[in-house]
Coordinates of C-alpha atoms in Angstrom, one line a residue:
Chain A
M1 CA -53.1 21.6 86.9
T2 CA -55.1 21.2 83.7
A3 CA -57.1 18.2 84.9
T4 CA -58.5 20.0 87.9
D5 CA -60.1 22.6 85.6
V6 CA -62.7 20.2 84.4
R7 CA -65.2 19.5 87.0
P8 CA -66.5 15.9 86.9
P9 CA -70.2 15.6 87.1
R10 CA -71.3 15.7 90.7
A11 CA -73.6 13.3 92.5
A12 CA -73.4 10.3 90.3
G13 CA -75.8 7.4 90.8
P14 CA -76.5 6.3 94.3
G15 CA -74.1 3.9 95.9
R16 CA -71.3 4.9 93.6
R17 CA -68.1 6.0 95.3
R18 CA -67.8 9.7 95.1
R19 CA -64.5 11.4 95.6
P20 CA -64.8 14.9 96.9
A21 CA -65.0 16.9 93.7
P22 CA -61.6 18.2 92.7
A23 CA -62.0 21.9 93.1
G24 CA -61.7 24.2 90.1
R25 CA -59.3 27.1 90.0
R26 CA -62.1 29.4 91.0
E27 CA -62.8 27.6 94.2
I28 CA -59.2 27.4 95.2
L29 CA -58.8 31.1 94.5
L30 CA -61.9 31.9 96.5
L31 CA -60.6 29.9 99.5
M32 CA -57.2 31.6 99.3
L33 CA -58.5 35.1 98.7
P34 CA -59.0 36.1 102.4
A35 CA -55.4 35.2 103.2
L36 CA -53.9 36.3 99.9
V37 CA -55.3 39.9 100.0
P38 CA -53.7 41.0 103.3
V39 CA -50.3 39.4 102.4
L40 CA -50.3 41.1 99.0
V41 CA -51.6 44.5 100.2
F42 CA -49.6 44.7 103.4
S43 CA -46.4 42.9 102.7
V44 CA -45.7 42.0 99.1
G45 CA -46.8 45.4 97.9
P46 CA -45.0 47.4 100.6
L47 CA -41.8 45.4 100.0
L48 CA -41.8 46.3 96.3
Y49 CA -42.7 49.9 97.2
G50 CA -39.9 49.9 99.7
V51 CA -37.4 49.0 97.1
F52 CA -38.8 51.7 94.9
L53 CA -38.5 54.3 97.7
A54 CA -34.8 53.5 97.9
F55 CA -34.4 55.4 94.6
T56 CA -36.3 58.5 95.8
D57 CA -35.7 61.3 98.2
A58 CA -38.8 60.3 100.2
E59 CA -39.1 61.9 103.7
A60 CA -41.4 61.5 106.6
G61 CA -42.9 65.0 106.4
F62 CA -46.4 65.4 104.8
N63 CA -45.6 68.3 102.6
H64 CA -42.6 66.9 101.0
E65 CA -42.7 66.2 97.3
T66 CA -41.1 62.9 96.7
E67 CA -39.0 62.7 93.6
L68 CA -36.9 60.0 92.0
N69 CA -33.2 60.6 92.5
G70 CA -31.7 57.5 91.0
L71 CA -28.6 56.3 92.8
A72 CA -28.1 59.4 94.9
N73 CA -29.0 57.6 98.1
F74 CA -26.5 54.8 97.3
G75 CA -23.8 57.4 96.6
Q76 CA -24.5 59.0 99.9
L77 CA -24.4 55.6 101.6
L78 CA -20.9 54.9 100.2
T79 CA -19.5 58.2 101.7
D80 CA -21.4 58.0 105.0
D81 CA -19.0 57.2 107.9
D82 CA -21.8 56.3 110.2
F83 CA -23.0 53.7 107.7
W84 CA -19.6 52.1 107.4
S85 CA -19.2 51.9 111.1
S86 CA -22.6 50.4 111.5
F87 CA -21.8 48.0 108.7
R88 CA -18.6 47.0 110.4
I89 CA -20.4 46.5 113.7
G90 CA -23.2 44.6 112.0
M91 CA -20.8 42.2 110.4
I92 CA -18.8 41.6 113.6
W93 CA -22.0 41.0 115.4
A94 CA -23.6 38.7 112.9
V95 CA -20.5 36.6 112.2
S96 CA -19.4 36.2 115.8
V97 CA -22.9 35.5 117.1
T98 CA -23.5 33.0 114.4
V99 CA -20.2 31.2 114.8
L100 CA -20.2 31.2 118.6
Q101 CA -23.9 30.2 118.7
F102 CA -23.0 27.3 116.4
V103 CA -20.0 26.1 118.4
A104 CA -21.8 26.4 121.7
S105 CA -24.9 24.7 120.4
L106 CA -23.0 21.9 118.8
G107 CA -21.2 21.2 122.1
L108 CA -24.5 21.3 124.0
A109 CA -26.2 19.1 121.4
L110 CA -23.4 16.5 121.6
L111 CA -23.7 16.4 125.4
L112 CA -27.5 16.1 125.2
N113 CA -27.1 13.3 122.8
Q114 CA -25.0 11.4 125.5
N115 CA -26.5 9.4 128.2
L116 CA -25.7 11.8 131.0
R117 CA -27.5 12.6 134.3
F118 CA -29.3 15.9 134.6
R119 CA -29.7 15.8 130.9
G120 CA -33.3 16.6 131.4
L121 CA -32.6 19.8 133.2
A122 CA -30.2 21.0 130.5
R123 CA -32.7 20.1 127.9
V124 CA -35.4 22.2 129.5
L125 CA -33.0 25.1 130.1
S126 CA -31.8 24.9 126.5
V127 CA -35.3 25.8 125.2
V128 CA -36.3 28.4 127.8
P129 CA -34.7 31.4 126.0
W130 CA -36.9 30.5 123.0
A131 CA -40.0 30.8 125.1
M132 CA -39.2 34.3 126.4
P133 CA -40.2 37.6 124.7
P134 CA -37.1 39.3 123.3
V135 CA -37.9 42.4 125.3
V136 CA -37.8 40.4 128.5
I137 CA -34.5 38.8 127.5
G138 CA -33.0 42.3 127.0
L139 CA -34.3 43.6 130.3
M140 CA -33.1 40.5 132.1
W141 CA -29.6 40.9 130.8
R142 CA -29.7 44.6 131.7
L143 CA -30.3 43.4 135.3
V144 CA -27.4 41.0 135.0
Y145 CA -25.1 43.7 133.6
H146 CA -26.3 46.5 135.9
P147 CA -23.2 48.3 137.1
N148 CA -24.3 48.5 140.8
A149 CA -27.1 46.2 141.3
G150 CA -26.0 43.5 138.8
I151 CA -24.9 40.0 139.7
L152 CA -22.1 39.9 137.2
N153 CA -20.0 42.6 138.8
A154 CA -20.8 41.3 142.3
T155 CA -19.7 37.8 141.3
L156 CA -16.6 38.8 139.4
Q157 CA -15.5 41.0 142.4
D158 CA -16.1 38.2 144.8
V159 CA -13.9 35.9 142.8
G160 CA -11.3 38.7 142.5
L161 CA -11.3 38.9 138.7
I162 CA -12.2 42.6 138.6
G163 CA -11.2 45.3 141.0
Q164 CA -14.1 47.7 140.5
N165 CA -17.5 47.7 138.9
I166 CA -17.7 47.7 135.1
D167 CA -20.5 49.4 133.3
W168 CA -20.8 46.6 130.8
L169 CA -23.3 48.2 128.4
N170 CA -21.9 51.7 128.5
D171 CA -18.2 50.9 128.0
F172 CA -16.9 51.7 124.5
S173 CA -14.9 48.6 124.1
I174 CA -16.9 46.1 126.2
A175 CA -20.5 46.9 125.1
L176 CA -20.3 45.0 121.8
P177 CA -18.8 41.8 123.3
A178 CA -21.4 42.1 126.0
I179 CA -24.3 42.2 123.6
I180 CA -22.7 39.4 121.6
V181 CA -22.9 37.1 124.7
V182 CA -26.6 38.0 125.0
G183 CA -27.1 37.3 121.3
V184 CA -25.5 33.8 121.7
W185 CA -27.6 33.1 124.7
T186 CA -30.8 34.1 122.9
G187 CA -30.2 32.1 119.7
M188 CA -28.8 28.9 121.2
P189 CA -32.2 27.1 121.6
Q190 CA -33.2 26.9 118.0
T191 CA -29.7 26.0 116.9
T192 CA -29.3 23.3 119.6
V193 CA -32.7 21.7 118.9
V194 CA -32.0 21.5 115.1
L195 CA -28.4 20.1 115.6
L196 CA -29.7 17.6 118.2
A197 CA -32.3 16.4 115.8
G198 CA -29.5 16.1 113.1
L199 CA -27.3 14.2 115.5
Q200 CA -30.0 11.7 116.3
S201 CA -30.5 10.9 112.7
V202 CA -26.9 9.9 112.1
P203 CA -27.0 6.2 111.6
K204 CA -25.4 4.3 114.6
E205 CA -24.0 1.7 112.2
L206 CA -21.6 4.3 110.8
H207 CA -20.1 5.0 114.2
E208 CA -19.8 1.3 115.0
A209 CA -18.1 0.6 111.7
A210 CA -15.6 3.4 112.3
Q211 CA -15.0 2.1 115.8
M212 CA -14.3 -1.3 114.4
D213 CA -11.7 0.2 112.1
G214 CA -10.0 1.7 115.2
A215 CA -11.1 5.3 114.9
G216 CA -11.0 7.2 118.2
V217 CA -13.6 9.6 119.5
W218 CA -12.2 12.7 117.7
R219 CA -11.6 10.8 114.5
R220 CA -15.2 9.6 114.5
F221 CA -16.5 13.0 115.2
W222 CA -14.5 14.6 112.3
S223 CA -15.0 11.8 109.8
V224 CA -18.4 10.5 110.6
T225 CA -20.6 12.9 112.6
L226 CA -19.6 16.2 110.9
P227 CA -20.0 15.1 107.3
Q228 CA -23.3 13.5 108.1
L229 CA -24.5 16.7 109.8
R230 CA -23.3 19.0 107.1
P231 CA -26.6 19.8 105.4
V232 CA -28.2 20.6 108.8
I233 CA -25.2 22.8 109.8
V234 CA -25.3 24.7 106.5
A235 CA -29.1 25.3 106.8
I236 CA -29.1 26.4 110.5
T237 CA -26.0 28.7 110.2
S238 CA -27.4 30.4 107.1
L239 CA -30.7 31.0 108.9
D240 CA -28.9 32.2 112.1
F241 CA -26.8 34.6 110.0
V242 CA -29.9 36.1 108.4
W243 CA -31.7 36.4 111.7
N244 CA -28.7 38.0 113.4
I245 CA -28.0 40.6 110.8
N246 CA -31.7 41.6 111.0
Q247 CA -31.6 41.7 114.8
F248 CA -33.3 44.8 116.2
G249 CA -35.4 44.4 119.4
L250 CA -32.9 42.7 121.6
V251 CA -30.2 45.3 121.1
Y252 CA -32.6 48.2 121.1
V253 CA -33.6 47.2 124.6
L254 CA -30.1 46.5 125.8
T255 CA -28.2 49.6 124.5
Q256 CA -30.3 51.5 122.0
G257 CA -27.2 51.3 119.9
G258 CA -25.0 53.2 122.4
P259 CA -22.5 54.0 123.8
G260 CA -21.6 56.4 121.0
G261 CA -22.9 54.1 118.3
Q262 CA -20.6 51.2 119.4
T263 CA -23.5 48.7 119.2
R264 CA -25.6 50.4 116.5
L265 CA -26.4 47.4 114.3
P266 CA -27.5 48.2 110.8
M267 CA -31.1 47.8 111.5
L268 CA -30.9 50.2 114.4
F269 CA -29.2 52.6 112.1
A270 CA -31.9 52.2 109.5
Y271 CA -34.6 52.6 112.1
E272 CA -33.1 55.9 113.4
E273 CA -32.6 57.3 109.9
A274 CA -36.3 56.5 109.0
F275 CA -38.2 57.2 112.2
R276 CA -36.0 59.6 114.1
Y277 CA -34.7 61.8 111.3
G278 CA -37.4 60.9 108.7
F279 CA -35.2 60.0 105.8
F280 CA -37.4 57.3 104.3
G281 CA -35.6 57.1 101.0
Y282 CA -32.2 56.8 102.5
A283 CA -33.3 54.2 105.1
A284 CA -34.9 52.2 102.3
M285 CA -31.6 52.2 100.4
L286 CA -29.9 50.9 103.5
G287 CA -32.5 48.1 103.5
V288 CA -31.8 47.3 99.8
A289 CA -28.0 47.4 100.4
F290 CA -28.3 44.9 103.3
A291 CA -30.6 42.6 101.4
I292 CA -27.9 42.5 98.7
V293 CA -25.2 41.9 101.3
V294 CA -27.1 39.1 103.0
L295 CA -27.9 37.5 99.6
A296 CA -24.3 37.8 98.5
V297 CA -22.9 36.3 101.8
L298 CA -25.4 33.5 101.7
G299 CA -24.8 32.9 98.1
I300 CA -21.0 32.6 98.5
Y301 CA -21.4 30.4 101.6
L302 CA -23.9 28.0 100.1
W303 CA -22.0 27.8 96.9
R304 CA -18.7 26.9 98.7
Q305 CA -20.5 24.4 100.9
M306 CA -22.0 22.7 97.9
R307 CA -18.8 22.6 96.0
E308 CA -17.0 21.1 98.9
A309 CA -19.7 18.6 99.5
S310 CA -19.6 17.3 95.9
Chain B
M1 CA -9.2 7.7 130.3
R2 CA -12.9 6.9 129.8
A3 CA -13.7 8.1 133.3
L4 CA -11.8 11.3 132.6
G5 CA -13.9 11.8 129.5
R6 CA -17.1 11.3 131.4
A7 CA -16.0 13.8 134.1
G8 CA -15.1 16.3 131.4
Q9 CA -18.6 15.9 129.9
Y10 CA -20.2 16.6 133.2
V11 CA -18.0 19.7 133.7
A12 CA -19.1 20.9 130.3
L13 CA -22.7 20.2 131.0
V14 CA -22.6 22.1 134.3
A15 CA -21.0 25.0 132.5
Y16 CA -23.9 25.0 130.0
V17 CA -26.5 24.8 132.8
V18 CA -24.8 27.7 134.6
F19 CA -24.6 29.9 131.5
L20 CA -28.2 29.2 130.4
G21 CA -29.6 29.3 133.9
F22 CA -27.9 32.1 135.8
P23 CA -29.7 35.1 134.1
L24 CA -33.0 33.4 134.8
V25 CA -32.1 32.8 138.5
W26 CA -31.1 36.5 138.8
L27 CA -34.4 37.7 137.2
F28 CA -36.3 35.6 139.8
S29 CA -34.1 36.8 142.6
T30 CA -34.5 40.5 141.6
A31 CA -38.2 40.1 141.4
L32 CA -38.3 38.9 145.0
K33 CA -36.1 41.6 146.6
T34 CA -37.2 44.6 148.6
P35 CA -36.4 48.1 147.2
R36 CA -34.0 48.5 150.2
E37 CA -32.1 45.4 149.3
M38 CA -31.9 46.6 145.7
G39 CA -30.1 49.6 146.9
N40 CA -27.5 47.5 148.5
L41 CA -24.1 47.9 146.8
N42 CA -23.2 44.3 147.3
P43 CA -26.1 42.4 145.7
S44 CA -26.5 38.7 146.6
W45 CA -28.0 35.8 144.8
V46 CA -30.6 34.9 147.4
P47 CA -33.0 37.7 148.5
A48 CA -32.4 38.4 152.2
D49 CA -36.1 39.2 152.8
P50 CA -38.1 37.6 149.9
T51 CA -41.3 39.5 149.1
L52 CA -44.0 39.4 146.6
A53 CA -44.5 43.2 147.0
N54 CA -42.9 43.7 143.6
F55 CA -45.6 41.7 141.8
A56 CA -48.3 43.8 143.6
A57 CA -46.4 46.9 142.7
A58 CA -46.4 45.8 139.0
F59 CA -50.1 45.3 139.2
G60 CA -50.5 48.7 140.8
E61 CA -48.8 50.5 137.9
Q62 CA -51.5 52.0 135.8
D63 CA -49.3 51.9 132.7
L64 CA -48.5 48.3 133.0
V65 CA -52.0 47.0 133.5
G66 CA -53.4 49.2 130.8
S67 CA -50.7 48.1 128.3
A68 CA -51.2 44.5 129.3
V69 CA -54.9 44.8 128.5
R70 CA -54.1 46.4 125.1
S71 CA -51.5 43.6 124.3
L72 CA -54.2 41.1 125.2
V73 CA -56.7 42.7 122.9
V74 CA -54.3 43.0 120.0
A75 CA -53.0 39.4 120.5
L76 CA -56.6 38.0 120.7
A77 CA -57.7 39.9 117.6
T78 CA -54.6 38.9 115.7
S79 CA -54.9 35.2 116.5
V80 CA -58.6 34.9 115.7
I81 CA -58.4 36.9 112.5
T82 CA -55.3 35.0 111.4
V83 CA -56.9 31.6 111.8
V84 CA -60.3 32.6 110.3
I85 CA -58.7 33.9 107.1
S86 CA -56.0 31.3 106.8
L87 CA -58.1 28.2 107.4
P88 CA -59.8 28.2 104.0
A89 CA -56.5 28.9 102.3
A90 CA -54.7 26.2 104.3
Y91 CA -57.4 23.7 103.3
A92 CA -57.1 24.7 99.6
M93 CA -53.3 24.4 99.8
A94 CA -53.3 21.0 101.5
R95 CA -55.9 19.4 99.3
H96 CA -55.0 20.8 95.9
R97 CA -51.6 21.2 94.5
S98 CA -51.3 24.6 92.8
A99 CA -48.7 27.2 92.0
L100 CA -49.9 29.2 94.9
N101 CA -48.5 26.6 97.3
R102 CA -45.0 27.2 96.0
A103 CA -45.5 30.9 96.0
A104 CA -46.6 30.8 99.6
T105 CA -43.6 28.8 100.7
G106 CA -41.4 31.1 98.7
W107 CA -42.8 34.1 100.4
V108 CA -42.2 32.6 103.9
L109 CA -38.5 32.3 102.9
V110 CA -38.2 35.7 101.2
S111 CA -39.8 37.5 104.2
Q112 CA -37.0 36.0 106.4
V113 CA -34.2 37.4 104.2
F114 CA -35.4 40.9 103.5
P115 CA -34.6 43.6 106.1
F116 CA -37.7 44.7 107.9
I117 CA -37.0 48.3 107.1
L118 CA -37.9 47.8 103.5
I119 CA -41.4 46.7 104.5
I120 CA -42.0 48.9 107.6
I121 CA -41.5 52.3 105.9
P122 CA -44.1 51.8 103.2
L123 CA -46.3 50.0 105.7
F124 CA -46.1 53.0 107.9
M125 CA -47.0 55.2 105.0
V126 CA -50.0 53.0 104.2
L127 CA -51.2 53.1 107.8
R128 CA -50.7 56.9 107.9
A129 CA -52.8 57.2 104.7
L130 CA -55.5 55.1 106.3
D131 CA -55.3 57.2 109.5
L132 CA -54.4 54.0 111.5
V133 CA -51.1 55.2 113.1
S134 CA -51.2 54.9 116.9
T135 CA -54.3 52.7 116.8
L136 CA -54.6 49.2 117.9
T137 CA -56.5 48.4 114.7
G138 CA -53.4 49.4 112.7
L139 CA -51.2 47.2 114.8
V140 CA -53.5 44.2 114.5
L141 CA -53.5 44.7 110.7
V142 CA -49.7 44.6 110.7
H143 CA -49.5 41.6 113.1
V144 CA -52.0 39.6 111.1
T145 CA -50.0 40.2 107.9
F146 CA -46.8 39.0 109.5
V147 CA -48.1 36.0 111.3
L148 CA -50.1 34.9 108.4
P149 CA -47.5 33.1 106.2
F150 CA -46.2 30.9 109.0
A151 CA -49.7 30.3 110.3
L152 CA -50.8 29.2 106.9
W153 CA -47.9 26.9 106.6
M154 CA -48.6 25.4 110.0
L155 CA -52.3 24.9 109.3
Q156 CA -51.9 23.3 105.9
G157 CA -49.6 20.8 107.6
Y158 CA -52.4 19.9 110.1
V159 CA -55.0 19.7 107.3
R160 CA -52.7 17.3 105.4
A161 CA -52.5 15.1 108.4
V162 CA -56.2 14.5 108.3
P163 CA -56.5 11.5 105.9
R164 CA -58.5 12.4 102.8
E165 CA -60.0 8.9 103.1
L166 CA -61.9 10.0 106.2
E167 CA -63.5 12.8 104.3
E168 CA -64.4 10.4 101.4
A169 CA -65.8 7.9 103.8
A170 CA -68.2 10.5 105.2
S171 CA -69.3 11.2 101.7
V172 CA -69.9 7.6 101.1
D173 CA -72.1 7.5 104.2
G174 CA -74.2 10.2 102.5
A175 CA -72.9 13.3 104.2
G176 CA -72.6 16.4 102.0
R177 CA -69.2 18.0 101.4
L178 CA -69.9 20.7 104.0
R179 CA -71.2 18.2 106.5
A180 CA -68.2 16.0 106.0
L181 CA -66.0 19.0 106.7
A182 CA -67.9 20.1 109.8
S183 CA -68.4 16.7 111.4
V184 CA -65.3 14.8 110.4
V185 CA -62.5 17.2 109.5
A186 CA -63.2 19.9 111.9
P187 CA -62.9 17.9 115.1
L188 CA -59.6 16.3 113.9
L189 CA -58.3 19.7 113.0
A190 CA -59.2 21.3 116.3
P191 CA -55.8 20.7 118.0
G192 CA -54.0 22.1 115.1
V193 CA -56.2 25.2 115.1
V194 CA -55.6 25.6 118.8
A195 CA -51.8 25.4 118.2
T196 CA -52.0 27.9 115.4
L197 CA -54.1 30.3 117.5
L198 CA -51.6 30.1 120.3
F199 CA -48.7 30.6 118.0
A200 CA -50.3 33.8 116.5
F201 CA -51.2 35.0 120.0
I202 CA -47.7 34.6 121.3
S203 CA -46.1 36.2 118.2
S204 CA -48.3 39.2 118.7
W205 CA -48.0 39.3 122.5
N206 CA -44.2 39.3 122.2
E207 CA -43.8 41.6 119.2
F208 CA -41.8 44.8 119.8
L209 CA -40.6 46.4 116.6
F210 CA -43.8 47.0 114.7
A211 CA -45.5 48.2 117.9
L212 CA -42.6 50.6 118.3
V213 CA -43.1 52.0 114.8
V214 CA -46.9 51.9 114.7
L215 CA -47.8 53.1 118.2
K216 CA -46.3 56.5 118.3
D217 CA -48.6 57.6 121.1
P218 CA -47.5 56.3 124.5
D219 CA -51.2 56.2 125.6
V220 CA -51.8 53.2 123.4
A221 CA -48.4 51.4 124.1
T222 CA -48.5 47.6 124.3
L223 CA -46.8 45.7 127.1
P224 CA -43.3 45.2 125.5
L225 CA -43.2 49.0 124.8
T226 CA -44.2 49.9 128.4
L227 CA -41.7 47.4 129.9
V228 CA -38.9 49.0 127.9
K229 CA -39.8 52.5 129.2
F230 CA -40.3 51.2 132.7
T231 CA -36.9 52.0 134.2
G232 CA -36.9 55.7 134.6
P233 CA -34.5 58.1 136.3
E234 CA -35.6 56.7 139.7
G235 CA -33.0 54.0 139.1
V236 CA -32.6 50.7 141.0
S237 CA -35.7 51.0 143.2
R238 CA -37.9 50.2 140.2
L239 CA -35.9 47.2 139.1
G240 CA -37.8 44.9 141.4
P241 CA -41.2 45.7 140.0
L242 CA -39.6 45.6 136.5
A243 CA -38.3 42.1 137.0
A244 CA -41.7 41.0 138.4
A245 CA -43.6 42.5 135.5
S246 CA -41.1 40.8 133.0
L247 CA -41.8 37.5 134.6
L248 CA -45.5 38.0 134.4
A249 CA -45.2 39.0 130.7
T250 CA -43.4 35.7 130.0
I251 CA -46.1 33.5 131.3
P252 CA -48.2 33.3 128.1
S253 CA -45.1 32.1 126.1
L254 CA -44.2 29.6 128.7
V255 CA -47.7 28.1 128.7
F256 CA -47.6 28.0 124.9
F257 CA -44.3 26.1 124.9
A258 CA -45.4 23.7 127.6
I259 CA -48.5 22.9 125.5
I260 CA -46.6 22.7 122.3
Q261 CA -44.1 20.3 123.6
R262 CA -46.7 17.8 124.5
R263 CA -48.4 18.3 121.2
L264 CA -45.2 17.9 119.3
R265 CA -44.7 14.5 120.9
S266 CA -48.2 13.3 120.4
G267 CA -48.1 14.7 116.9
L268 CA -45.0 12.6 116.1
M269 CA -46.8 9.5 117.2
A270 CA -49.9 10.4 115.3
G271 CA -47.6 10.6 112.3
A272 CA -47.3 6.9 112.2
V273 CA -50.4 6.3 110.1
K274 CA -53.1 4.6 112.1
G275 CA -55.3 2.1 110.3

């Protein structure tokens, strides 16, 4: 960085090759300023302030004097049954969506990597959910799950699997699995595309060599493909987990957290605490707690993966 | 054994196509059904009496049209502002290594991990202090901030793809730095700028959560907010227009993805350095 601080003399003699003058720090800063200011003012700053709020009793009301209250919010969190139930639901949701998404996408990616007919159709279909607004995805699945006018009940009745219409999104025990299916559907494109790209970069020679040594299809998959794919798998499942635990819009549209809080993911819980009941400080503490949980889970996962890899 | 494997693969592929495709087919089918058929207790895949009346009904809804216009305004403002302020920064990042590069990349990652609630509460307080709650200006501000890191990262990739040598060659030919930028770099950068504009537009057009928090007043709701509120107590009769409106709301994203796919492919080919 030191070299760029010294501006070389501009406009040397005619005909001499001029490189575009290396800009000084001032110029770089000037160019970056318009982008830097909004990010600092409207996201870095608020994030830090949000962490600070977690240790206060901040509320939405205007005439509320905000005071520091240390770890009081955290203590309240630990004894809040609603929080623990939301925490449990969030973990079930994030882990099962991430795992199912990964398994389903790996299967699809393996198929798309084969020379099959109609592969083109499957390829197009596999990215469509990506191109849809989350709100529309939620509404579309509400149409599918609709108790009377939905196609799922009609089809299952025709096949004889169910005797009467099920209210998928309002049934205490079915709502969570039902939204997990939507979560998997929604997140498959990114995962599939990434895994497919990974599969295509596995050297063919490795497979051929394994085949020469007499390894069957499964053996080759376990001993050649998977190990080669490992870094890609670790990266995409980590990202998926983070995205899933922070999911909000999709589930808000599908169930608003109902019935009876059975699908109230942590972020829905935090949203309600903050913007329905006005407990800013408490909701911020929820955010801090979840940031810690996410970082811890990711940390353990990445650490284990790295240890196994070496 | 091999043939069996093949057959199994096809069965699996068909299962995937069904799983991925059936909700979409149902959305289309619902959009084409008459209100009377929607009331039918035994819904069928194929509309008995296909009609485009639902699309007309969607356009007839005052709320929907108004909120679509507001979404359009917000998305246009967001995309233009984002590109205008991130282009200089992207240029600086691509052409000069600095600590800011790493900071920017780091921030993109950090902003993925942190729960939105930590940012949205203080942000809401800031907007409230600026008297921007329930205004489109407030929402544009928020959208720009959140699209910016990724737009920056996209744009600096495009700038990097323009060979520095071209800029230098223009200088050799006697063009000033600004002219070199305007006449050599800008045209080559245009496709990347368009892609970034589209990305920002779509992000803003589809965005739900911030709109939900910032736009408290239903009179200024954007399209996603209005769509969610669309199904009222009237029940199934409004599902047809809802499906139609949902399809219409998806068009911008679909166009974006269609364009991007082509660009991705040509971008890959351009990556092989041309002499």
